[in-house]
Structure formats: structure tokens, C-alpha cells
XYZ file of C-alpha atoms in Angstrom:
253
model
C 0.000 0.000 0.000
C 2.773 2.455 0.902
C 4.493 1.662 -2.380
C 1.322 2.430 -4.328
C 0.819 5.730 -2.488
C 4.408 6.778 -3.107
C 4.092 5.867 -6.761
C 0.918 7.930 -7.094
C 2.518 10.930 -5.426
C 5.569 10.619 -7.647
C 3.345 10.600 -10.740
C 1.634 13.816 -9.641
C 4.909 15.546 -8.832
C 6.501 14.532 -12.122
C 3.406 15.640 -13.983
C 3.607 19.076 -12.395
C 7.311 19.341 -13.122
C 6.918 18.475 -16.791
C 3.867 20.660 -17.465
C 5.692 24.005 -17.298
C 8.610 23.042 -19.565
C 6.169 21.590 -22.104
C 4.367 24.952 -22.254
C 7.625 26.878 -22.247
C 8.972 24.880 -25.228
C 6.135 26.109 -27.426
C 6.064 29.550 -29.022
C 2.938 31.147 -27.561
C 1.105 33.948 -29.297
C 1.814 36.924 -27.085
C -1.043 39.079 -25.874
C 0.282 42.641 -25.975
C -1.760 45.201 -24.065
C -1.346 48.946 -24.396
C -3.313 52.051 -23.575
C -4.591 54.105 -26.559
C -3.718 57.512 -25.126
C -3.641 60.623 -27.278
C 0.128 60.442 -26.756
C 0.026 57.140 -28.668
C -3.146 57.428 -30.724
C -5.129 54.464 -31.979
C -6.348 53.946 -35.526
C -9.662 52.144 -35.223
C -8.939 49.013 -33.247
C -5.225 49.127 -34.102
C -2.829 50.812 -31.713
C -0.456 53.298 -33.299
C 2.384 55.579 -32.307
C 6.116 55.359 -31.758
C 6.052 52.644 -29.121
C 3.695 50.478 -31.191
C 5.847 50.864 -34.309
C 8.857 49.804 -32.270
C 7.002 46.806 -30.836
C 5.717 45.643 -34.227
C 9.216 45.653 -35.698
C 10.632 43.886 -32.654
C 8.077 41.094 -32.984
C 8.617 40.786 -36.737
C 12.378 40.447 -36.360
C 12.077 38.074 -33.411
C 9.615 35.855 -35.301
C 7.059 36.038 -32.486
C 3.328 35.785 -33.151
C 1.273 38.379 -31.253
C -1.917 40.382 -31.002
C -2.202 43.967 -29.730
C -5.109 44.970 -27.480
C -5.758 48.671 -26.718
C -7.170 48.754 -23.182
C -7.579 51.183 -20.287
C -4.269 51.299 -18.471
C -5.261 49.394 -15.328
C -6.759 46.573 -17.414
C -3.691 46.460 -19.638
C -1.344 46.367 -16.655
C -3.425 43.734 -14.852
C -3.507 41.564 -17.970
C 0.286 41.450 -18.035
C 0.371 40.494 -14.359
C -2.238 37.746 -14.671
C -2.045 36.242 -18.179
C 0.952 33.931 -18.689
C 1.360 34.990 -22.340
C 0.831 38.740 -21.849
C 3.015 41.850 -21.960
C 2.103 45.510 -21.480
C 3.765 48.547 -23.049
C 5.099 51.174 -22.767
C 5.695 50.508 -19.069
C 7.969 52.524 -16.807
C 10.583 50.269 -15.229
C 10.770 51.015 -11.517
C 12.379 49.192 -8.571
C 8.912 48.348 -7.239
C 7.944 46.646 -10.503
C 11.295 44.991 -11.233
C 10.440 41.506 -9.975
C 6.869 41.548 -11.256
C 7.811 41.281 -14.920
C 10.401 40.245 -17.460
C 11.620 43.270 -19.393
C 12.304 43.931 -23.068
C 13.604 47.336 -24.006
C 13.813 50.165 -23.447
C 11.510 51.007 -26.337
C 10.907 54.634 -25.293
C 11.922 57.414 -22.962
C 9.929 60.344 -21.629
C 10.219 63.346 -19.378
C 8.022 63.676 -16.317
C 7.037 67.317 -16.241
C 5.039 69.475 -13.862
C 2.635 71.542 -15.969
C 0.930 74.721 -14.757
C -1.517 77.294 -16.030
C 0.255 79.954 -18.051
C -1.302 82.714 -15.958
C 0.210 81.366 -12.719
C 3.828 81.990 -11.816
C 5.848 79.161 -10.284
C 9.547 79.274 -9.436
C 10.316 75.586 -9.004
C 13.993 74.704 -8.860
C 13.423 71.151 -7.650
C 10.569 68.756 -7.015
C 10.742 69.588 -3.329
C 9.628 73.134 -4.171
C 6.321 71.682 -5.385
C 5.473 70.158 -1.996
C 2.974 72.892 -0.970
C 0.894 72.367 -4.128
C -1.857 69.953 -5.149
C -0.645 67.829 -8.053
C -2.926 66.088 -10.520
C -1.927 62.503 -11.358
C -3.307 59.472 -13.161
C -4.420 56.880 -10.617
C -2.209 53.822 -10.545
C 0.501 54.912 -12.952
C 4.192 55.314 -12.169
C 4.049 59.104 -11.708
C 1.221 58.762 -9.197
C 3.124 56.071 -7.294
C 6.357 58.078 -7.403
C 4.777 61.190 -5.900
C 2.670 59.302 -3.348
C 5.728 57.440 -2.087
C 7.390 60.794 -1.423
C 4.442 62.236 0.457
C 3.233 64.788 -2.097
C -0.368 66.007 -2.146
C -1.762 64.213 -5.194
C -5.219 64.372 -6.713
C -5.538 61.237 -8.879
C -7.821 61.130 -11.904
C -9.289 58.013 -13.470
C -8.265 59.341 -16.891
C -5.133 61.409 -17.486
C -6.897 63.430 -20.167
C -9.009 65.104 -17.475
C -5.976 66.629 -15.764
C -5.496 69.545 -18.195
C -9.149 70.499 -17.660
C -8.781 70.206 -13.885
C -5.738 72.435 -14.087
C -7.563 75.110 -16.098
C -10.503 74.971 -13.686
C -8.204 75.513 -10.697
C -9.000 72.159 -9.106
C -5.287 71.330 -9.026
C -2.199 73.544 -8.957
C 0.048 71.365 -11.104
C -0.260 68.366 -13.388
C 2.377 65.614 -13.407
C 2.531 64.850 -17.127
C 4.665 62.455 -19.140
C 5.714 64.405 -22.208
C 7.076 63.448 -25.597
C 6.429 64.961 -29.022
C 3.076 63.213 -29.523
C 1.771 64.613 -26.256
C 2.849 68.131 -27.156
C 1.028 67.810 -30.479
C -2.052 66.595 -28.635
C -1.981 69.592 -26.286
C -1.749 71.838 -29.337
C -4.715 70.147 -31.025
C -6.778 70.546 -27.882
C -5.964 74.238 -27.700
C -3.789 74.080 -24.586
C -0.549 75.369 -26.125
C -0.841 78.909 -24.758
C -2.767 77.904 -21.650
C -0.497 75.266 -20.088
C 3.255 75.570 -19.641
C 5.980 73.265 -18.257
C 7.497 74.536 -15.016
C 9.760 71.651 -13.959
C 11.160 68.477 -15.496
C 11.502 66.218 -12.471
C 12.426 62.855 -13.955
C 13.410 61.091 -17.156
C 12.229 57.513 -17.418
C 12.722 54.494 -19.662
C 9.730 52.453 -20.757
C 9.663 48.808 -21.758
C 7.637 45.853 -22.832
C 6.823 44.370 -19.424
C 6.055 40.668 -19.792
C 4.461 38.203 -17.434
C 7.073 36.153 -15.592
C 5.767 33.001 -17.331
C 6.819 34.282 -20.768
C 9.811 32.116 -21.743
C 13.209 33.719 -21.202
C 14.248 32.907 -24.755
C 11.377 34.986 -26.150
C 12.384 37.966 -24.038
C 15.992 37.474 -25.163
C 14.854 37.436 -28.803
C 12.912 40.680 -28.279
C 15.944 42.378 -26.768
C 18.204 41.073 -29.558
C 15.754 42.399 -32.153
C 15.745 45.815 -30.506
C 19.550 45.859 -30.420
C 19.572 45.110 -34.158
C 17.086 47.919 -34.789
C 19.364 50.353 -33.017
C 22.423 49.155 -34.947
C 20.878 49.268 -38.423
C 19.116 52.593 -37.911
C 15.525 51.315 -37.906
C 14.842 52.639 -34.414
C 16.154 56.042 -35.445
C 13.954 56.075 -38.542
C 10.886 55.293 -36.444
C 11.700 58.167 -34.114
C 12.269 60.562 -37.002
C 8.950 59.502 -38.510
C 7.295 61.126 -35.518
C 9.743 64.036 -35.492
C 11.038 62.857 -32.152
C 13.336 64.883 -29.971
C 15.523 63.011 -27.450
C 12.422 62.140 -25.413
C 10.079 59.682 -27.069
C 6.577 58.660 -26.242
C 6.299 56.578 -23.091
C 3.353 55.890 -20.926
C 3.093 54.315 -17.526
């Protein structure tokens, strides 16, 4: 009887041990989630923008099958945490998130900027000078977490696009924005160019494809190798120039 029990247990254990490698040896279709912000506009159901162009070329070179799903940010981020074949982009790489994902990139950089109404005068030499003010953030993103962790007075919005309106209405003093060329163009289209001004760049971040920890290491390595090749042969530079990119490119959360 003991022998039979031990044999049964051994079968279960071996089954569990072999299940993961069997999955890992396949080439799963990756589920890529991203947020269709104005900073990275969508075309119908297809995501577009600098980061998406970078990702598409990475996947093509790496020979990885994928689908892209424009989603609200929290859903996109949660999908990458929960789905074994999922990644989310363009995701700010922070110490708090480091162990939650496997990382491919960076695919973008961006400046975190405090924006103010043009008719208000701020003399901010450092982020610490902004401590007396109420700062509009996007709930759950890296800027919100960064400022909260440092004890700033934040007023989170469920949609980052509401923050410029809150700023103009006087509901917040400053808006913690993530700015690249696409975002500046969006502000211009919305008529904010002469109404909102940057008063302090307080961080420059790198954004990545953040993949679920179950995504095979070799796929992540292939993504990073593809990106390296894009940088070497000039493809990455051409993508940036297509969007008239300055040193800071579009990045999101």
C-alpha cells in the first residue's frame, strides 16, 4: 500500500514538473496590451504611435506571433500580471515593478514634467519646491506612485486626459505629465498650447515591454536582440524621425 501511495505521489509531482517546460517549449502567441492615449493614438482598433511601431518591428524580427489589445491602463497592466502569455507597453521600469515582470527594451523614454496654467507663476527649482501644491496625477501609474511614495499632495484622476481640464478649472495647482512629441502635439490640437506651460522636469524615465514572468526567457531574449539590431541598423532612429522625435520619445506608464 505504501508503495502504491508513493508511486501515485511521484506521478503527480513529475506531472507538475513536466507541465511548465512543455508549455515553455512552445512559441505562444503573445497578448500585448497597451493604452490608446492621445500620446500614442489608436487607428480604429489598431494601436499606433512610436512605441507600437517599435514593438511591431521587434516582434517581426524576433519571429514572435502576437496580437495587440488597446485597453484602459489598469486593465492592460493587470492583464500582463495575470495572463501567462501577456506583456504591457510602454511601461515605466521602476524598482517596485522589477520583480513583477520580465523586461524587453527600453523602447521609449519620456520626461516627467510638472505643468501649470500659463497665468500662474511658479519658481520651481526642484521637485521639493512643489510640496505645498496639489498635483494632478493618473491613478495607478508610475508618476502617481512616485509622488505618493514621497508624500506629495496628489489628486488622482481616473483618466489622465481630465488633468489639463482640472488644471484650467483651478481644481489642481500642477499636473504631473509624461511628455514626448506626440503629447505636445495633442496639447496643441486641444488648444492648450498657450494655456499650459511646463514649469519643472523632475524625472526622465525608460519604458519597456513588461512581460508576465511566465513568458519564456528565450522569447524575451529574442525581443531584446531584435531591438539591439534595430538600433544598430538605424531602424529605431527612422521610427523616431517619422514622428519628429526629440531626445524624449513617447512613453506611458
